[in-house]
XYZ file of C-alpha atoms in Angstrom:
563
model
C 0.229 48.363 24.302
C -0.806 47.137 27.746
C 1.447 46.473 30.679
C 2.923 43.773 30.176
C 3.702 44.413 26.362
C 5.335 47.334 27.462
C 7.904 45.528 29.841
C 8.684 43.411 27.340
C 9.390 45.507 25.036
C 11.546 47.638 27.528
C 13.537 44.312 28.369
C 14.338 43.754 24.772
C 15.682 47.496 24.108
C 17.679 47.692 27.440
C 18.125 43.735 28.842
C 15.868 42.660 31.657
C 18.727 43.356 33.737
C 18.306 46.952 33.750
C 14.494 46.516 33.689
C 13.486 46.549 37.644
C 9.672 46.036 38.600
C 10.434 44.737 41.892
C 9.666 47.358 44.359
C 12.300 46.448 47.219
C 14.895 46.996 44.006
C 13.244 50.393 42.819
C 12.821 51.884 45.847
C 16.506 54.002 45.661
C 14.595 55.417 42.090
C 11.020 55.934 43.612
C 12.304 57.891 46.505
C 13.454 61.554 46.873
C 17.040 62.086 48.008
C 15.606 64.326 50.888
C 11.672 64.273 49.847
C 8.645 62.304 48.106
C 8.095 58.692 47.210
C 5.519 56.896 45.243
C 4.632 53.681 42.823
C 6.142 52.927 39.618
C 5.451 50.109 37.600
C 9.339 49.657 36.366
C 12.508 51.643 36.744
C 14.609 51.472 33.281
C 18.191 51.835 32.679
C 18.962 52.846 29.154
C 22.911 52.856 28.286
C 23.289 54.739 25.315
C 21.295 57.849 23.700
C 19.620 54.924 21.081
C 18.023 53.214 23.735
C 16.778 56.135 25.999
C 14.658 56.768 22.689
C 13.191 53.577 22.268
C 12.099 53.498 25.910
C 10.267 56.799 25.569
C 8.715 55.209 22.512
C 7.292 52.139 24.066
C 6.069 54.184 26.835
C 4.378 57.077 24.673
C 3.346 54.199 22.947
C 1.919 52.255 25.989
C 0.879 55.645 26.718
C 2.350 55.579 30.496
C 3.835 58.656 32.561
C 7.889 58.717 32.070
C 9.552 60.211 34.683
C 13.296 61.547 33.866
C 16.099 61.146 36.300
C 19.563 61.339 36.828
C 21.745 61.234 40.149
C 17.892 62.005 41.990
C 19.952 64.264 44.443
C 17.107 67.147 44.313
C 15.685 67.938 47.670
C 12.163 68.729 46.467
C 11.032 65.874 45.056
C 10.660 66.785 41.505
C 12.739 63.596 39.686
C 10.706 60.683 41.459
C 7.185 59.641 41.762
C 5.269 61.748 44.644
C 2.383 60.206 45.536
C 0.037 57.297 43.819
C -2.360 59.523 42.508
C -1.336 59.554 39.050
C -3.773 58.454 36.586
C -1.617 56.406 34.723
C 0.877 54.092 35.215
C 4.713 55.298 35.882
C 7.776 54.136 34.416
C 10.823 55.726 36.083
C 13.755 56.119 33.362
C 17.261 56.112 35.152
C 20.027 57.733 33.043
C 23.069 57.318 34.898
C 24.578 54.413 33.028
C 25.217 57.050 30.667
C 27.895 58.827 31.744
C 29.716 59.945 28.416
C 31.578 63.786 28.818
C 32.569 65.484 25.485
C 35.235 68.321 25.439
C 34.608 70.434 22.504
C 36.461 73.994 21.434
C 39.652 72.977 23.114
C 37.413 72.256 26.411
C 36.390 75.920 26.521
C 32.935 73.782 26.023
C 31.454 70.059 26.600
C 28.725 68.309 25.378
C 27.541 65.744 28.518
C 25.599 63.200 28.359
C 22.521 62.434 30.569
C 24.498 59.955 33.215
C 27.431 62.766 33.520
C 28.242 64.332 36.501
C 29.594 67.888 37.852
C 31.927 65.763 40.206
C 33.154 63.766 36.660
C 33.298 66.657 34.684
C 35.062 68.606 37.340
C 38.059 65.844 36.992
C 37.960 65.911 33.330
C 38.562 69.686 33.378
C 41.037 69.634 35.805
C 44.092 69.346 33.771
C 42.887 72.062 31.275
C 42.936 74.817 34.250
C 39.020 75.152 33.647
C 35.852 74.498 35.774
C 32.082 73.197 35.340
C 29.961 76.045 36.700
C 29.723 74.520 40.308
C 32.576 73.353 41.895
C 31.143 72.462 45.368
C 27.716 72.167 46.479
C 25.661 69.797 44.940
C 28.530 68.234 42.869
C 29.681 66.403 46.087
C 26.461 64.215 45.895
C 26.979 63.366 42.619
C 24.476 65.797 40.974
C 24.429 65.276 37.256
C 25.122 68.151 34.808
C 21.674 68.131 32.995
C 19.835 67.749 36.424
C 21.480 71.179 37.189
C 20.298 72.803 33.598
C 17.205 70.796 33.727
C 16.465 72.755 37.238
C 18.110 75.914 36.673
C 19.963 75.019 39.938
C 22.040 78.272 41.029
C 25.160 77.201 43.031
C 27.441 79.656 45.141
C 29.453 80.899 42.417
C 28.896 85.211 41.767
C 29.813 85.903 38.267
C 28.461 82.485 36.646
C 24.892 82.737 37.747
C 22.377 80.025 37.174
C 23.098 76.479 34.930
C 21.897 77.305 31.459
C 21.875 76.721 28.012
C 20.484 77.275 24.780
C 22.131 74.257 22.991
C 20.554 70.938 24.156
C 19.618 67.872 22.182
C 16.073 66.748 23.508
C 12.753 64.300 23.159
C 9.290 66.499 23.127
C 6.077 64.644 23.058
C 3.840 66.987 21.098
C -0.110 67.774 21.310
C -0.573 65.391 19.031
C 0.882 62.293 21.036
C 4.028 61.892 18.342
C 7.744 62.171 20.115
C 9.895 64.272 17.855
C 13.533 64.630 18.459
C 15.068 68.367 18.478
C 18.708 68.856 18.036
C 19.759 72.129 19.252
C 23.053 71.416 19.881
C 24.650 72.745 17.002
C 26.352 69.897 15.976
C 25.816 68.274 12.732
C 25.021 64.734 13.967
C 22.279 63.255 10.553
C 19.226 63.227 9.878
C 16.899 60.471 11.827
C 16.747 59.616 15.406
C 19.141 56.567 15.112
C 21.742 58.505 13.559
C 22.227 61.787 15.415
C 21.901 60.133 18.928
C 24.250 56.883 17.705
C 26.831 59.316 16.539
C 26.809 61.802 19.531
C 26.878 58.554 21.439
C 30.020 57.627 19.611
C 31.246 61.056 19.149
C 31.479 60.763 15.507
C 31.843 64.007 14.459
C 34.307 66.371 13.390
C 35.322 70.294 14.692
C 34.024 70.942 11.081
C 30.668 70.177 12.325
C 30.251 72.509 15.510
C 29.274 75.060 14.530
C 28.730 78.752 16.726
C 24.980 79.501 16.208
C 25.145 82.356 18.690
C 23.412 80.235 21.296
C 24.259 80.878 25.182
C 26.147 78.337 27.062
C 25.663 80.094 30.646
C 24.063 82.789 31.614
C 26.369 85.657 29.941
C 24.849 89.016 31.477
C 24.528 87.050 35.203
C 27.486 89.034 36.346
C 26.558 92.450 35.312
C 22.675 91.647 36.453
C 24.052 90.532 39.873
C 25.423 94.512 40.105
C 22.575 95.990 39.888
C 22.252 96.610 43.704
C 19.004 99.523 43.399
C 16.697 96.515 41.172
C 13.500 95.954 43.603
C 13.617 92.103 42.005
C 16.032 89.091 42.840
C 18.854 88.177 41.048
C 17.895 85.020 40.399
C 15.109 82.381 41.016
C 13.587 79.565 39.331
C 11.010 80.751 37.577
C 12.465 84.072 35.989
C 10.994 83.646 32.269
C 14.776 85.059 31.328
C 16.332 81.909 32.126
C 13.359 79.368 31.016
C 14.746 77.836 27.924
C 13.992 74.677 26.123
C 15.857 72.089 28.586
C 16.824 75.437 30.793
C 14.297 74.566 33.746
C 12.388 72.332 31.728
C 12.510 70.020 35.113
C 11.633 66.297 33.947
C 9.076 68.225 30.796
C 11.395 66.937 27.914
C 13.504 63.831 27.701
C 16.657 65.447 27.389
C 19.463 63.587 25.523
C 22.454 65.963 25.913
C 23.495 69.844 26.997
C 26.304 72.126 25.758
C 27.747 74.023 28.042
C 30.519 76.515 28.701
C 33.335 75.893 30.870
C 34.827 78.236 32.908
C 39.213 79.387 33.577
C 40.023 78.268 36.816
C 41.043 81.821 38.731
C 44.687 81.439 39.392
C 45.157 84.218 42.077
C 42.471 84.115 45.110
C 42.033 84.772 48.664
C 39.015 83.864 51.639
C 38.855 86.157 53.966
C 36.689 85.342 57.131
C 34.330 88.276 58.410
C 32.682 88.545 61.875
C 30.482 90.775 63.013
C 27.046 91.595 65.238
C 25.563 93.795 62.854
C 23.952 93.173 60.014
C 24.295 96.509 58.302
C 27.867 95.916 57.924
C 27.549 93.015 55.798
C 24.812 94.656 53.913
C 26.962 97.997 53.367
C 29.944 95.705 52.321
C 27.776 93.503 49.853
C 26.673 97.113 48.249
C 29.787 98.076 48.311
C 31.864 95.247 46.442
C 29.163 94.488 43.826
C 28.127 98.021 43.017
C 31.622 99.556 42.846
C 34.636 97.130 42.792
C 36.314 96.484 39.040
C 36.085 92.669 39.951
C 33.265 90.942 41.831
C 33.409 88.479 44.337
C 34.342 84.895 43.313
C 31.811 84.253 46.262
C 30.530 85.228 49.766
C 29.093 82.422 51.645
C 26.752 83.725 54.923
C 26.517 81.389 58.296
C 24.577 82.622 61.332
C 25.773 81.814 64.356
C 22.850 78.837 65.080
C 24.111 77.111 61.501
C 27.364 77.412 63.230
C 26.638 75.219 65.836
C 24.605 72.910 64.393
C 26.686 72.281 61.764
C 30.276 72.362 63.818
C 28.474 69.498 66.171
C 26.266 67.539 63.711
C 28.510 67.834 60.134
C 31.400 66.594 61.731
C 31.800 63.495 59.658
C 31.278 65.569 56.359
C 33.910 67.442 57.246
C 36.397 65.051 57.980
C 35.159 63.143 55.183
C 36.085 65.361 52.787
C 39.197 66.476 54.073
C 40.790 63.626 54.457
C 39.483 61.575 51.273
C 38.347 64.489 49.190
C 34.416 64.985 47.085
C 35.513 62.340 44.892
C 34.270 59.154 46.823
C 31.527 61.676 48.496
C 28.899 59.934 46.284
C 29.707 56.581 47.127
C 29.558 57.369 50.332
C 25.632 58.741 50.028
C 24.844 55.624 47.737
C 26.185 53.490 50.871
C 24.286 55.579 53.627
C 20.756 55.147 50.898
C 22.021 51.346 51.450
C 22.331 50.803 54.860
C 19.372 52.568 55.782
C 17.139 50.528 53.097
C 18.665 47.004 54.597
C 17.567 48.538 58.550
C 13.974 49.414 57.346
C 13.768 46.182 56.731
C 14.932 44.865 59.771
C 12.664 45.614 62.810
C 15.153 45.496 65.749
C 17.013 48.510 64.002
C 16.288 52.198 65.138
C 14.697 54.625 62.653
C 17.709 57.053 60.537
C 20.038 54.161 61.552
C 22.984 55.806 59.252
C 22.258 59.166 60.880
C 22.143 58.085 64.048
C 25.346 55.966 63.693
C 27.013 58.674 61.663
C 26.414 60.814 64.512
C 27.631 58.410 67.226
C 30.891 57.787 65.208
C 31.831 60.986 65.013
C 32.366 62.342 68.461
C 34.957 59.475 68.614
C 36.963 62.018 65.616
C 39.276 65.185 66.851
C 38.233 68.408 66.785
C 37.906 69.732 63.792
C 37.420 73.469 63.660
C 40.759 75.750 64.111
C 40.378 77.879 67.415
C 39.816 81.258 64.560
C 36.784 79.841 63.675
C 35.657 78.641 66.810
C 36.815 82.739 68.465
C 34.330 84.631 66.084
C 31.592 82.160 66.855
C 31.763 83.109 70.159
C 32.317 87.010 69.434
C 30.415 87.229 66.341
C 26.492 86.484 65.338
C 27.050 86.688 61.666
C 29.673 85.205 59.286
C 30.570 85.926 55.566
C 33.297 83.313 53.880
C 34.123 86.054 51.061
C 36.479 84.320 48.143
C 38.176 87.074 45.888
C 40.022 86.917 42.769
C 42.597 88.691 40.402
C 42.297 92.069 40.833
C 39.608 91.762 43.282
C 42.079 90.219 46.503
C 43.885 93.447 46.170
C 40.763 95.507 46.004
C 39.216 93.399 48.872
C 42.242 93.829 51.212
C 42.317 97.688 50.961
C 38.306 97.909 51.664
C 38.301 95.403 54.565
C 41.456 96.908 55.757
C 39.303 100.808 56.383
C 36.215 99.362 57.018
C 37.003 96.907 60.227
C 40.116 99.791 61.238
C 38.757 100.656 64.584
C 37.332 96.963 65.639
C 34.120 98.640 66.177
C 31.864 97.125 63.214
C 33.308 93.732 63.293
C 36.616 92.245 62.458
C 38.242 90.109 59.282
C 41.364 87.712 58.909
C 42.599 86.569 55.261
C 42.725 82.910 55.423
C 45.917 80.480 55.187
C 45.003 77.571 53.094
C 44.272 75.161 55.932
C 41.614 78.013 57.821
C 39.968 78.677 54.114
C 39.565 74.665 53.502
C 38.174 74.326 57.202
C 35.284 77.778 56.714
C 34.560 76.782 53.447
C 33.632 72.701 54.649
C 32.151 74.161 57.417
C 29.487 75.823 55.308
C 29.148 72.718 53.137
C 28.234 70.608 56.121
C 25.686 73.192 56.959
C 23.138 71.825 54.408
C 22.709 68.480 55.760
C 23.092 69.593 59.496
C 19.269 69.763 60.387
C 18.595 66.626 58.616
C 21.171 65.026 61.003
C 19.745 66.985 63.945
C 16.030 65.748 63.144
C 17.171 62.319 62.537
C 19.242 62.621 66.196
C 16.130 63.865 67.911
C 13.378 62.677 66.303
C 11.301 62.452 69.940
C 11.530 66.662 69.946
C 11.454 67.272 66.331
C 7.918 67.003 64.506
C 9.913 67.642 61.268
C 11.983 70.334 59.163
C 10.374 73.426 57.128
C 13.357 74.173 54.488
C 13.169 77.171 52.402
C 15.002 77.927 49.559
C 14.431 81.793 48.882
C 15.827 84.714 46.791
C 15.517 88.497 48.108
C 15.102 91.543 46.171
C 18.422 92.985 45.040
C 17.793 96.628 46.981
C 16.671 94.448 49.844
C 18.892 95.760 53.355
C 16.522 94.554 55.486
C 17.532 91.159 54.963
C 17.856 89.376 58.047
C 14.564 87.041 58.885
C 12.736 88.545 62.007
C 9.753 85.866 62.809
C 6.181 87.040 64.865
C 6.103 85.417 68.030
C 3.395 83.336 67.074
C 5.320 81.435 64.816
C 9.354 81.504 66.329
C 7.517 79.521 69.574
C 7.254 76.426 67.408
C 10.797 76.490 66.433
C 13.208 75.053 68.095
C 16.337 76.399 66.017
C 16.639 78.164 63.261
C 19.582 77.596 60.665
C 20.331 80.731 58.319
C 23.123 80.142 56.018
C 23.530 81.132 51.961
C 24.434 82.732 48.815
C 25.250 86.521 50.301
C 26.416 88.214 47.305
C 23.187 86.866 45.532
C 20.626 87.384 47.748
C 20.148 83.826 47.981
C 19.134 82.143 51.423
C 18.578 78.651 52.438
C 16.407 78.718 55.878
C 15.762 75.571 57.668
C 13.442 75.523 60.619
C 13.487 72.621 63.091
C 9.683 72.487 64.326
C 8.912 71.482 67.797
C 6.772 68.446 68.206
C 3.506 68.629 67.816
C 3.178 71.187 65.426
C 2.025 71.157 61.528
C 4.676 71.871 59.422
C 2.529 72.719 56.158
C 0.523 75.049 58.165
C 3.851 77.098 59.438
C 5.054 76.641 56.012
C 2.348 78.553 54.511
C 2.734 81.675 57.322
C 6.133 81.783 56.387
C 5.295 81.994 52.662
C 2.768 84.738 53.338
C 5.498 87.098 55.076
C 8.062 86.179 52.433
C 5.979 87.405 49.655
C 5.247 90.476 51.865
C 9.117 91.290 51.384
C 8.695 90.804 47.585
C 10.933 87.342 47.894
C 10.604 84.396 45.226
C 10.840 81.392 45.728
C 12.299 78.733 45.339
C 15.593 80.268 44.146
C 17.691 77.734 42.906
C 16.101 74.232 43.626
C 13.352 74.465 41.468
C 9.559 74.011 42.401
C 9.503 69.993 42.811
C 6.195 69.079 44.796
C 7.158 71.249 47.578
C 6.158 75.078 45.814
C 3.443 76.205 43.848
C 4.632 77.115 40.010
C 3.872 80.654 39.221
C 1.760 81.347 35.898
C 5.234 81.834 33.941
C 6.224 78.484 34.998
C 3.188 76.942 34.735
C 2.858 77.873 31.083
C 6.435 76.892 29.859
C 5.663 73.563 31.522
C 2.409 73.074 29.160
C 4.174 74.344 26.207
C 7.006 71.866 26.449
C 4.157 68.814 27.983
C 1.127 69.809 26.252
C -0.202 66.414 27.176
C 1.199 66.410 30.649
C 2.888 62.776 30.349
C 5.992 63.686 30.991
C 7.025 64.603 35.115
C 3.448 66.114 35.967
C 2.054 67.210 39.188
C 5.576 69.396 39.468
C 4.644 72.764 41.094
C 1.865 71.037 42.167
C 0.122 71.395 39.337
C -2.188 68.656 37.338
C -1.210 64.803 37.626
C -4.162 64.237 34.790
C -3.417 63.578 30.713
C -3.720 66.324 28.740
C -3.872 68.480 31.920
C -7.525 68.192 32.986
């Protein structure tokens, strides 16, 4: 099938609506939300299950690189093309038409559907007192449910651990070239292609035919893993071969149809409490503390250094008062808007580079203050912050420790949170993530460009806070600590001074990480920013034996058959 066989056949299985070759109109697909762009020759849109099958059909049969993608809200690159050094052509297949959400064993389970988000799903489980495993993060930008399995994305919740399942419904192209379809659902659906993905489509099927095959929905033994406080490994990082399942981190290798996955009971007693201090041994000696020896963990404890303080108090603003005052629903509207505007001024020469960043930032000093004075008195006391949520038995448990342990004022101090001060720390540490984007954007004439790191430390790890050789912290102009405490889990952005090579600082910082025994990435996957490990690198060929589907992630081979 040549080229133009192939986009006619794709226009007759989807409509040549939803059939885009026009590269002005697939640039949103062919571009990273944060990183990566490259050439495709069409962007499809399937809208049901039956059509994302025929597409991968043509193109197996037109024998063309198919790149997955949902939402495309990963910050490494890994669901659009990187690069035009592919060695055959690239069709990009968009599933967010899709949308469909399933609640199955009285919504202690759902099936979604590729198009579904965590934002969506969070709404539908709303009214049953349950919740999707994240509940803010990534499901503000409208991250999709099986991008999250797909990447084995982690999230800031303690006890759920990782996205993961064992029950997915899925498309594998095989060493022979032939697609087969795999239904490991557990859900009697038929017998052919047409039928099982036209009646999960439809959702004809009964509770008769759902069946318990023993299969994981999450990560069951996460919270008692998580405990084990002496273990000279992480918690939790992409490639552990524990949590490499089928679609589990399969990351764009199969041409997945449909997850099952557990839901979780919202907790109907919590507390924040909001912890200051200048030493980092406290928060280490609490974190051993709570996880090796309290009856119930933490819900979560979100870390902020004082720098991803600032940055974010001064240059998250908006976000803040975004979601405040109109809430995460409309959140990815409001990115799809900002991709937009900033497409129509790249286009337009008079307009400044980052327009939406720049006027973002310009429209926000014009907003009040945001932060409560509490906040903004431990910033100026306090070096190092920890936004610990407890639950059930654990606020009680929490309350009596922090209550010794800060006594005499001398290691730090704590306050339990009213709703309004836990709603302003916790948005605070949302808008940290995007805060040295906006900062770059802002001051683009200092900033050569952003190293962002994405790392997990070793469990028995107390020497945990990042001490850079001179060498290095002179090309830095700030550095923005923040992450997932209780895990071990830290996301480190570096805003490098102009003039400098980022890849080449990258790389030092890589050597002294795997010094301390880190891996990395830990929860946003390789993309085409890491190097897979051999574990990684050999589920990838055993689920793409032929490398057609996503290659060149981990920056491994772009080449058929991986030559």
């Amino acid at each position: 099938m040549n080229k133009q066989n192939l986009l006619d056949t794709l226009r007759q299985i989807v409509g040549a609506k939803y059939v885009m070759t026009d590269p002005a109109k697939t640039e949103r697909y062919r571009t990273g939300y944060r990183f990566g762009t490259g050439n495709a020759i069409a962007v499809v849109r399937p809208a049901t299950l039956w059509e994302q099958w025929q597409v991968l059909e043509a193109c197996v049969a037109a024998d063309v690189i198919v790149i997955s993608q949902a939402a495309n809200t990963g910050i490494t690159g890994g669901s659009n093309p990187f690069g035009n050094d592919y060695d055959r052509d690239v069709v990009v297949i968009n599933t967010m038409r899709n949308d469909t959400i399933q609640l199955i064993n009285n919504g202690e389970q759902v099936v979604c559907l590729p198009g579904s988000t965590l934002n969506h799903l969070e709404q539908e489980l709303k009214p049953l007192g349950r919740e999707p495993h994240s509940v803010i993060g990534s499901s503000c930008i409208g991250a999709s449910v099986i991008g999250g399995v797909c990447n084995n994305s982690g999230g800031s919740l303690v006890q759920r651990g990782p996205a993961y399942t064992e029950m997915s419904l899925f498309a594998q192209l095989n060493a022979e070239g032939k697609l087969e379809l795999v239904n490991h659902l557990g859900i009697d659906l038929g017998n052919n292609p047409k039928e099982i993905l036209t009646n999960l489509q439809e959702g004809k099927y009964a509770t008769k035919d759902v069946h318990n095959t023993g299969k994981k929905g999450h990560d069951h033994d996460y919270c008692n893993h998580v405990r084990k406080i002496d273990a000279n490994t992480p918690a939790r990082f992409n490639a552990d071969p524990a949590r490499l399942y089928e679609a589990s981190g399969s990351a764009g290798r199969l041409g997945v149809f449909a997850v099952r996955v557990d839901t979780f009971p919202s907790e109907k007693t919590t507390a924040v409490f909001y912890i200051g201090t200048n030493d980092t041994s406290v928060l280490t000696q609490l974190r051993r503390d709570m996880l090796g020896s309290f009856e119930q963990i933490p819900i979560s404890g979100e870390y902020i250094h004082r720098t991803a303080f600032d940055i974010a108090a001064k240059y998250g603003k908006d976000t803040f008062w975004y979601i405040k005052n109109v809430g995460t629903e409309y959140l990815p509207r409001l990115f799809a808007l900002k991709a937009w505007a900033d497409r129509v001024a790249k286009k337009l020469p008079f307009m400044p580079h980052h327009f939406s960043e720049k006027f973002l930032q310009a429209t926000s000093k014009l907003m009040p203050k945001h932060l409560p004075q509490t906040l903004i008195d431990y910033r100026n006391t306090y070096e190092h912050h920890l936004i610990l949520k407890m639950g059930g038995k654990g606020v009680e448990e929490a309350r009596a420790y922090l209550k010794e342990k800060f006594a005499d004022g001398t290691k730090g101090a704590y306050i339990e949170c009213d709703a309004k001060l836990a709603q302003a720390a916790m948005l605070l540490r949302f808008a940290v993530a995007s805060a040295a984007i906006r900062y770059r954007s802002v001051h683009e004439k200092e900033v050569e460009d952003i190293v962002a790191l994405d790392i997990a430390l070793r469990r028995n790890d107390d020497d945990w806070f990042e001490r850079l050789p001179k060498e290095i912290d002179d090309k830095i102009l700030h550095k923005l600590y923040y992450g997932h405490f209780m895990c071990h889990v830290f996301h480190q952005d570096y805003v490098i001074k102009k003039g400098y090579n980022c890849e080449e600082i990258e790389e030092e910082m890589l050597k002294l990480l795997d010094k301390r025994g880190a891996q990395y990435p830990a929860e946003h996957n390789v993309g085409h920013l890491y190097h897979a490990n051999d574990d990684l690198k050999h589920f990838y060929n055993e689920l793409d034996p032929t490398n057609s589907f996503n290659p060149g992630i981990g920056k491994t081979s772009k080449k058929k058959d991986w030559k």
